[in-house]
XYZ file of C-alpha atoms in Angstrom:
576
model
C 244.271 12.832 40.683
C 247.698 11.021 42.499
C 249.655 11.595 39.285
C 248.619 15.386 38.938
C 249.574 15.941 42.578
C 252.818 14.047 42.262
C 253.709 16.201 39.078
C 252.974 19.359 40.678
C 255.256 18.474 43.655
C 258.189 17.449 41.308
C 257.607 21.137 39.660
C 258.408 22.687 43.010
C 262.187 22.235 43.263
C 262.754 23.836 39.803
C 260.776 26.797 40.703
C 262.624 27.262 44.053
C 265.856 27.190 42.235
C 264.911 30.043 39.869
C 263.744 31.972 42.959
C 266.855 31.495 44.959
C 270.467 32.304 44.586
C 271.951 34.809 42.273
C 270.978 38.388 42.593
C 268.452 39.208 45.321
C 266.229 41.715 44.055
C 266.220 43.468 47.306
C 270.007 44.091 46.665
C 269.219 46.046 43.528
C 267.532 48.780 45.496
C 270.611 49.205 47.842
C 273.060 52.064 47.504
C 275.801 51.353 44.717
C 278.886 49.614 46.269
C 280.246 46.274 45.993
C 278.360 44.977 43.426
C 276.852 46.573 40.031
C 273.291 45.411 39.911
C 271.522 47.274 37.374
C 271.955 49.685 34.308
C 273.051 52.742 36.611
C 274.646 50.499 39.169
C 271.550 50.880 41.374
C 268.087 52.222 41.043
C 268.603 55.818 41.735
C 270.253 56.565 38.705
C 273.055 58.630 40.528
C 275.775 56.492 39.270
C 277.599 57.371 42.564
C 279.624 54.383 44.277
C 280.083 54.727 48.067
C 283.557 52.993 47.679
C 286.560 54.909 48.994
C 289.896 52.780 48.341
C 290.267 54.506 45.088
C 290.224 58.212 45.896
C 291.818 61.418 45.157
C 295.249 60.271 46.398
C 295.399 56.723 45.522
C 293.784 56.816 41.949
C 297.205 57.430 40.468
C 298.336 53.829 41.540
C 295.751 52.289 39.273
C 297.191 49.623 36.898
C 295.685 47.020 34.621
C 294.754 43.692 36.175
C 293.672 42.089 32.875
C 292.210 42.881 29.460
C 290.116 40.951 27.339
C 290.418 41.540 23.384
C 288.716 38.083 22.283
C 285.182 38.859 22.789
C 283.418 38.575 19.351
C 279.866 39.121 18.249
C 278.548 36.103 16.764
C 278.116 36.228 12.997
C 277.169 34.149 10.045
C 274.477 31.245 9.874
C 276.473 29.145 12.686
C 277.188 32.037 15.103
C 280.637 30.640 15.901
C 283.767 32.725 16.587
C 286.429 33.325 19.085
C 285.086 33.462 22.570
C 288.431 33.118 24.665
C 289.882 35.319 27.117
C 293.103 37.525 26.566
C 294.366 38.235 29.800
C 297.342 40.825 30.335
C 300.173 39.272 28.375
C 302.369 36.984 30.325
C 300.389 38.190 33.681
C 302.646 41.409 33.340
C 299.710 43.499 34.471
C 298.954 41.728 37.567
C 296.610 39.460 35.626
C 298.415 36.300 36.522
C 297.629 34.844 32.711
C 294.318 33.637 33.582
C 292.427 30.706 31.976
C 291.543 30.769 28.275
C 294.145 33.456 27.616
C 297.297 33.375 25.566
C 298.064 29.904 26.851
C 294.807 28.314 25.415
C 292.123 26.899 27.189
C 288.918 25.395 26.273
C 286.363 27.632 24.072
C 283.350 28.852 25.935
C 280.009 27.239 24.839
C 277.906 29.195 22.540
C 274.256 29.333 22.957
C 272.071 30.052 19.665
C 268.805 31.303 19.500
C 266.636 33.699 17.205
C 264.694 33.650 14.119
C 267.040 34.802 11.522
C 269.604 33.216 9.459
C 272.501 34.895 11.105
C 273.295 37.018 7.955
C 271.740 40.251 9.216
C 274.396 39.986 12.471
C 277.451 42.279 12.815
C 280.796 40.147 12.796
C 284.028 40.768 14.531
C 284.957 42.436 17.769
C 282.261 43.186 19.906
C 281.341 46.815 20.934
C 280.099 46.243 24.242
C 277.768 48.857 25.437
C 275.147 50.025 28.227
C 275.067 48.478 31.676
C 277.601 45.946 32.555
C 276.477 44.013 35.501
C 278.835 42.338 38.209
C 277.409 39.869 40.357
C 279.182 37.121 42.432
C 282.660 37.642 40.813
C 280.990 37.350 37.487
C 280.675 40.200 34.908
C 277.654 40.105 32.374
C 278.130 42.335 29.231
C 276.079 42.714 26.209
C 276.297 43.980 22.541
C 273.536 43.814 19.991
C 272.357 40.495 19.742
C 274.911 39.297 22.215
C 275.217 38.345 26.074
C 278.473 37.126 27.560
C 279.486 35.800 31.138
C 282.894 36.802 32.203
C 285.013 35.648 35.064
C 285.903 39.104 36.912
C 289.070 37.600 38.183
C 290.959 36.774 34.971
C 288.664 37.839 32.116
C 287.768 34.381 30.910
C 284.433 34.101 28.966
C 282.313 31.477 30.696
C 279.655 31.588 28.193
C 278.136 33.324 24.902
C 274.573 33.652 24.057
C 274.174 34.519 20.484
C 270.852 35.600 18.818
C 270.408 35.243 14.971
C 268.415 38.448 14.089
C 265.904 39.051 11.556
C 267.618 42.462 10.786
C 265.848 45.818 11.054
C 267.033 48.918 12.958
C 270.106 47.952 14.996
C 271.507 50.675 17.726
C 273.749 49.967 20.392
C 272.371 48.071 23.227
C 271.605 49.834 26.704
C 272.511 46.597 28.529
C 270.818 43.787 30.596
C 268.907 43.122 33.751
C 269.276 40.404 36.492
C 266.918 38.467 38.741
C 268.085 36.000 41.117
C 269.765 33.333 38.615
C 268.136 34.879 35.317
C 269.567 37.505 33.014
C 267.277 39.426 30.903
C 268.062 40.942 27.559
C 266.112 42.829 24.726
C 266.632 42.064 21.073
C 266.556 44.580 18.420
C 264.220 42.402 16.489
C 261.567 42.902 19.171
C 262.040 39.915 21.742
C 262.728 39.924 25.116
C 264.760 36.752 26.281
C 265.394 35.130 29.909
C 268.743 33.497 30.113
C 270.163 31.268 32.953
C 273.006 33.246 34.457
C 275.100 29.951 35.149
C 274.797 28.287 31.825
C 273.922 30.856 29.319
C 270.849 28.655 28.252
C 267.596 30.190 27.301
C 264.832 30.161 29.764
C 262.006 31.687 27.955
C 261.570 34.360 25.053
C 258.755 36.721 24.550
C 257.691 39.113 21.691
C 257.857 42.597 22.863
C 256.085 44.268 19.797
C 255.496 43.796 16.316
C 258.606 43.345 13.948
C 256.567 43.985 10.838
C 255.715 47.609 12.220
C 259.143 48.463 12.316
C 259.835 48.439 16.142
C 262.834 47.792 17.650
C 264.268 47.302 21.043
C 267.349 48.135 22.618
C 266.424 49.294 26.096
C 268.016 47.576 29.435
C 265.383 45.648 31.155
C 264.845 46.849 34.566
C 264.131 44.628 37.495
C 261.812 46.199 40.200
C 260.754 43.464 42.677
C 258.775 40.835 40.572
C 258.607 43.213 37.573
C 260.558 43.237 34.641
C 260.140 46.493 32.878
C 261.021 46.771 29.049
C 260.260 49.331 26.395
C 259.850 49.848 22.543
C 261.848 52.030 20.273
C 261.009 53.367 16.722
C 260.709 56.645 14.686
C 257.519 55.531 12.902
C 253.877 56.431 13.611
C 253.246 53.284 15.812
C 252.060 53.342 19.225
C 254.804 53.579 21.934
C 254.651 52.007 25.385
C 256.657 50.087 28.240
C 255.360 47.152 29.935
C 256.207 44.935 32.727
C 256.646 41.203 32.493
C 256.626 38.261 35.090
C 260.179 37.056 35.564
C 259.582 33.662 35.741
C 257.330 33.229 32.969
C 257.486 36.542 30.764
C 253.909 36.905 30.659
C 252.836 40.390 30.358
C 251.639 42.113 33.819
C 250.674 45.652 32.459
C 251.254 48.028 29.638
C 251.369 51.776 29.610
C 251.154 53.588 26.313
C 253.001 57.017 26.015
C 249.933 58.604 24.361
C 246.003 58.111 24.290
C 244.946 55.198 22.611
C 241.197 55.591 23.282
C 238.623 58.398 23.459
C 238.347 60.417 26.894
C 241.749 58.886 27.862
C 243.959 61.805 29.613
C 246.136 63.915 27.208
C 244.049 63.020 24.109
C 242.659 66.674 23.718
C 246.357 67.850 23.236
C 246.328 66.220 19.737
C 244.675 67.151 16.576
C 242.581 64.058 16.914
C 242.613 60.603 18.292
C 244.244 58.964 15.503
C 247.018 61.632 15.889
C 247.517 60.706 19.562
C 247.166 56.958 18.864
C 250.282 57.127 16.361
C 252.134 59.743 18.308
C 255.274 58.207 19.343
C 256.910 58.896 22.654
C 259.298 55.682 22.769
C 261.400 54.811 25.587
C 264.955 54.293 24.660
C 266.730 54.391 27.954
C 266.185 52.774 31.549
C 264.468 54.992 34.152
C 265.040 54.978 38.121
C 262.931 53.591 40.830
C 262.254 54.755 44.156
C 260.929 51.985 46.477
C 259.537 54.155 49.133
C 256.955 55.432 46.801
C 256.928 52.511 44.274
C 257.406 55.097 41.417
C 259.341 53.963 38.452
C 260.393 57.363 36.843
C 261.458 57.486 33.029
C 261.390 59.917 29.992
C 259.477 59.409 26.736
C 260.900 60.399 23.401
C 259.843 62.583 20.523
C 256.243 62.806 19.097
C 255.702 61.791 15.426
C 255.911 63.491 13.043
C 258.962 64.812 14.669
C 259.736 67.987 12.892
C 256.599 69.157 11.155
C 252.720 69.689 11.741
C 249.886 67.218 11.529
C 249.556 66.726 15.233
C 247.858 69.714 16.410
C 249.027 72.757 18.315
C 248.615 71.245 21.720
C 251.276 69.869 24.299
C 250.988 66.320 22.394
C 251.152 64.404 25.798
C 252.686 62.275 26.899
C 255.595 62.638 24.564
C 258.555 64.602 25.771
C 257.809 64.059 29.302
C 259.062 62.807 32.643
C 256.599 60.156 33.929
C 256.113 58.755 37.368
C 254.477 55.357 37.185
C 253.264 52.945 40.002
C 255.132 49.720 39.152
C 252.409 47.624 40.999
C 249.678 49.027 38.772
C 251.324 50.404 35.740
C 249.252 53.379 36.313
C 250.731 57.296 35.775
C 250.862 59.233 38.938
C 252.455 62.386 37.523
C 253.992 63.980 34.623
C 256.206 66.941 33.859
C 256.825 68.179 30.352
C 260.360 68.564 29.672
C 259.899 69.164 25.917
C 256.252 69.719 25.109
C 255.065 69.952 21.511
C 258.781 68.833 20.357
C 259.628 69.776 16.685
C 263.262 69.041 16.982
C 263.408 65.397 18.124
C 264.187 66.151 21.590
C 263.978 62.725 23.037
C 263.498 63.300 26.796
C 264.786 59.972 27.636
C 267.916 60.429 29.494
C 267.765 58.501 32.927
C 266.491 60.611 35.649
C 268.545 60.717 39.002
C 266.948 60.267 42.385
C 268.538 61.880 45.400
C 267.473 62.734 49.150
C 269.075 65.948 49.606
C 268.610 69.410 51.291
C 266.577 71.806 49.109
C 265.291 75.223 50.165
C 266.331 74.521 53.866
C 264.645 71.119 54.458
C 265.267 67.582 53.092
C 263.400 66.869 49.823
C 263.101 63.656 47.775
C 264.268 65.036 44.340
C 264.515 63.923 40.927
C 266.999 65.631 38.616
C 267.412 65.501 34.832
C 268.933 67.019 32.224
C 267.616 66.456 28.813
C 268.422 66.463 24.854
C 266.841 69.990 24.398
C 269.620 71.332 26.933
C 267.856 71.878 30.072
C 268.181 70.811 33.599
C 265.237 69.944 35.805
C 264.732 69.478 39.501
C 261.460 68.291 40.683
C 259.946 66.875 43.821
C 259.699 63.283 42.915
C 256.604 62.272 45.180
C 254.521 65.029 43.844
C 255.967 66.141 40.731
C 256.310 69.677 41.847
C 258.600 71.686 39.827
C 261.882 73.243 41.476
C 264.323 74.252 38.914
C 264.571 74.852 35.256
C 268.060 76.095 33.980
C 269.628 76.348 30.390
C 272.700 74.577 29.372
C 274.849 74.776 26.408
C 276.538 77.828 24.500
C 274.479 78.204 21.576
C 270.842 76.704 22.837
C 268.506 79.149 21.062
C 265.513 77.019 19.998
C 263.144 78.232 23.090
C 261.620 81.470 23.855
C 260.862 81.438 27.393
C 260.409 79.367 30.563
C 257.006 79.093 32.075
C 257.387 81.332 35.435
C 256.663 79.704 38.692
C 253.370 81.702 39.342
C 249.520 80.920 40.186
C 249.027 81.915 36.515
C 251.210 79.112 35.030
C 250.288 76.684 37.773
C 249.977 73.811 35.147
C 252.724 74.877 33.209
C 255.423 76.201 35.274
C 259.042 75.489 34.646
C 258.346 74.053 31.328
C 260.092 75.382 28.375
C 258.371 77.332 25.500
C 259.417 76.642 22.011
C 260.001 79.486 19.564
C 258.007 78.589 16.422
C 260.379 80.688 14.423
C 263.078 77.980 15.043
C 261.159 75.245 13.678
C 262.154 73.783 10.252
C 261.284 76.518 7.623
C 260.994 76.613 3.952
C 263.552 79.356 4.129
C 265.656 77.804 6.568
C 266.175 78.319 10.273
C 269.502 78.322 12.351
C 268.791 76.385 15.599
C 270.839 74.267 18.001
C 271.358 70.633 17.555
C 271.245 68.158 20.522
C 272.797 69.738 23.585
C 272.743 66.318 25.153
C 272.236 62.734 24.046
C 271.874 59.317 25.683
C 275.268 59.422 27.694
C 274.203 59.275 31.573
C 274.620 61.923 33.995
C 276.181 61.477 37.457
C 275.345 63.105 41.072
C 277.786 63.251 43.977
C 275.934 63.861 47.137
C 279.475 64.879 48.608
C 279.936 67.787 46.131
C 276.314 68.630 45.596
C 277.071 68.598 41.728
C 275.166 66.937 38.806
C 277.492 66.195 36.287
C 276.475 65.865 32.512
C 278.176 66.412 29.206
C 277.381 69.268 27.017
C 277.581 69.551 23.046
C 277.572 72.815 21.440
C 276.479 73.190 17.550
C 274.292 75.193 15.540
C 272.657 73.816 11.943
C 270.239 75.051 9.056
C 266.918 73.186 8.934
C 264.795 73.227 6.045
C 261.145 72.184 5.742
C 261.072 70.003 2.602
C 257.622 68.329 2.856
C 254.825 70.441 4.676
C 252.233 67.627 4.350
C 252.294 65.469 7.426
C 251.563 62.253 5.476
C 254.770 62.584 3.589
C 256.892 63.396 6.755
C 255.889 60.954 9.291
C 258.489 59.788 11.505
C 261.833 61.948 11.402
C 261.079 62.929 7.530
C 260.126 65.991 6.044
C 263.285 68.206 6.652
C 266.812 68.730 5.219
C 269.792 70.223 6.680
C 272.176 72.644 5.738
C 275.451 74.062 7.082
C 276.477 73.448 10.611
C 278.767 75.275 12.978
C 280.479 73.474 15.898
C 281.960 74.677 19.349
C 283.642 72.300 22.058
C 281.856 69.678 23.984
C 282.144 70.206 27.897
C 281.518 68.235 31.261
C 279.160 70.603 33.312
C 279.150 70.414 37.095
C 275.740 71.950 37.949
C 274.866 73.104 41.307
C 271.305 71.368 41.937
C 270.069 73.770 44.424
C 270.391 76.521 41.938
C 270.761 75.134 38.289
C 274.060 77.129 37.820
C 276.823 75.839 36.470
C 279.689 75.801 38.876
C 282.599 74.580 36.282
C 282.788 72.940 32.909
C 286.001 71.521 31.248
C 286.402 70.669 27.783
C 286.266 66.859 26.625
C 286.730 64.998 23.455
C 283.193 63.204 23.690
C 281.267 61.163 26.458
C 279.628 58.002 26.894
C 278.707 58.364 30.539
C 280.100 59.287 33.820
C 280.943 57.661 37.359
C 281.390 59.573 40.594
C 282.721 57.782 43.841
C 282.769 58.798 47.518
C 286.464 58.742 47.210
C 285.993 62.048 45.455
C 286.817 60.687 41.790
C 284.905 61.187 38.721
C 285.844 58.692 35.868
C 284.968 59.442 32.296
C 286.166 58.935 28.801
C 288.518 61.470 27.133
C 291.566 61.838 25.115
C 291.107 58.382 23.660
C 290.805 56.466 26.978
C 289.796 56.192 30.619
C 290.114 59.313 32.518
C 289.957 60.136 36.335
C 289.027 63.822 37.627
C 288.680 65.292 40.953
C 285.108 65.648 41.348
C 284.786 68.781 43.265
C 286.936 70.844 40.670
C 287.557 68.657 37.612
C 291.096 68.633 38.319
C 292.623 65.672 35.958
C 294.230 62.855 38.287
C 295.058 59.991 36.030
C 294.493 58.651 32.907
C 295.357 55.696 30.713
C 294.964 55.535 26.423
C 293.020 52.345 26.009
C 290.853 53.847 23.223
C 287.608 55.552 23.438
C 284.842 53.876 25.857
C 281.958 52.170 24.335
C 280.168 51.952 27.789
C 280.399 54.113 30.853
C 283.155 53.254 33.446
C 282.003 51.111 36.458
C 283.491 50.261 39.811
C 282.984 47.497 42.354
C 284.639 45.283 44.949
C 286.565 42.178 43.791
C 288.319 39.894 46.265
C 288.504 42.986 48.586
C 289.738 45.277 46.440
C 287.976 48.076 44.594
C 288.557 47.969 40.730
C 287.398 49.933 37.907
C 285.740 48.389 34.459
C 286.199 50.147 31.041
C 285.065 48.812 27.929
C 286.002 49.784 24.402
C 285.390 48.973 20.933
C 288.475 46.453 21.127
C 288.063 45.033 24.629
C 287.513 45.122 28.357
C 289.860 46.454 30.970
C 289.930 45.879 34.614
C 292.229 48.206 36.694
C 293.231 47.800 40.307
C 295.370 49.561 42.826
C 299.097 48.720 42.818
């Protein structure tokens, strides 16, 4: 017994180390400012920074502090490769020629894990994506199967975590999460790992889902108190869910399926059968947002399966194509709103919702705003789910026939978009709009009162190739014909009316950032650009290549800086 007590006492200091230092979970809920602590910067999803050093007058004075072009994905059975920094040549951009740059320096340690041989991994320059964290002067960045810690002062790589994948579907990663001294990351071959933020060493790993069932995992773990919320992805007929893990052990705390798994559960009557519901899809591709006042985690669910064809009944196919509000302590759904019910076009409703306390209808409301892939913008009361606004985006958005009116006759349907069956995939073909939006995150500025999001415009011909649902599971059963394209825009939407105040053409989008300095940052014209947020007037640009992740801003040694990642490296800008 004495030995048992002694061992228990010896175990206490290690646990205390894990629970202190690094990133305090309470800081994640603070408004975005000095640090960048989660996928969206803070848990509101606004991507709005309260920093003002860089403003409409000073943004023209931004210059390069350092660049890092030596970040390389692990590859091959050994996972070795260049991992050193490449600061601005000769320090000529204000970087000072930091450690590990052109003058050499010790290689960063590579920590190798995973269950594959490494042959399935991508090699070469890393395409960093998703949310990049900045905590305690350290940048934590990721690409599929790789995580790096980088010294924010000079761009030196401090450590490189490399996962030898078993293969499968590999999309761009959405980023990482952090709790105290732990970094959390999802691997595409269906594992979640916990990494020591100081050393890059693996603390634990837990299987998210069954790799043999063709799941894959690319979501950014969201840290909510003592919950690590992760999700699954696939386009097959496997059940979809999010689940919460314990940050210290990785043990599962709760799991929430997107569709009914048992008879009598809510939503089962909106499917052709219980079996159709069990395999109905609704995966969570993108991180959600969190309201600490109500303990609600809000996130969107993906398309049903089959995605384009029949076989799942004529009902709403709940809870696919929905915005869900979930109590993080219990894992129970509190309310839902159908952003794309009975979806027949692969309209994933997984874009990150934006939370804001703002005036609406003459009084302060706790709002949630969301623009989804089907090309509609929504405003709801985030406490109750009450519908406030539905408005249409896009030049050629033609897939829907109506929006259910706000009236007693449509109490349970109000504001929901009604699909036009004649725009489904048909044997004779149908001309229907493609995605109006996709994954790139929007931003909301409380100063301008505008919600900014990208808008894509094209039409395509859709043919039904296999009317048998058994042959069209997942994304199968259809074929495409000719397509017609129009420009892509950034839309500035008045959240109180849903009307577009202005729109400006861009070459593409990976996500947006707005600031209290009145500046919006985005990717356009082959680089990073800055616009005046109120009007969209161009203010500054630099041609560093198309961005691979949304721009971010934070404070470094008393100065506001802007971070940009491209397919060839990372760039940090500061005021002259």
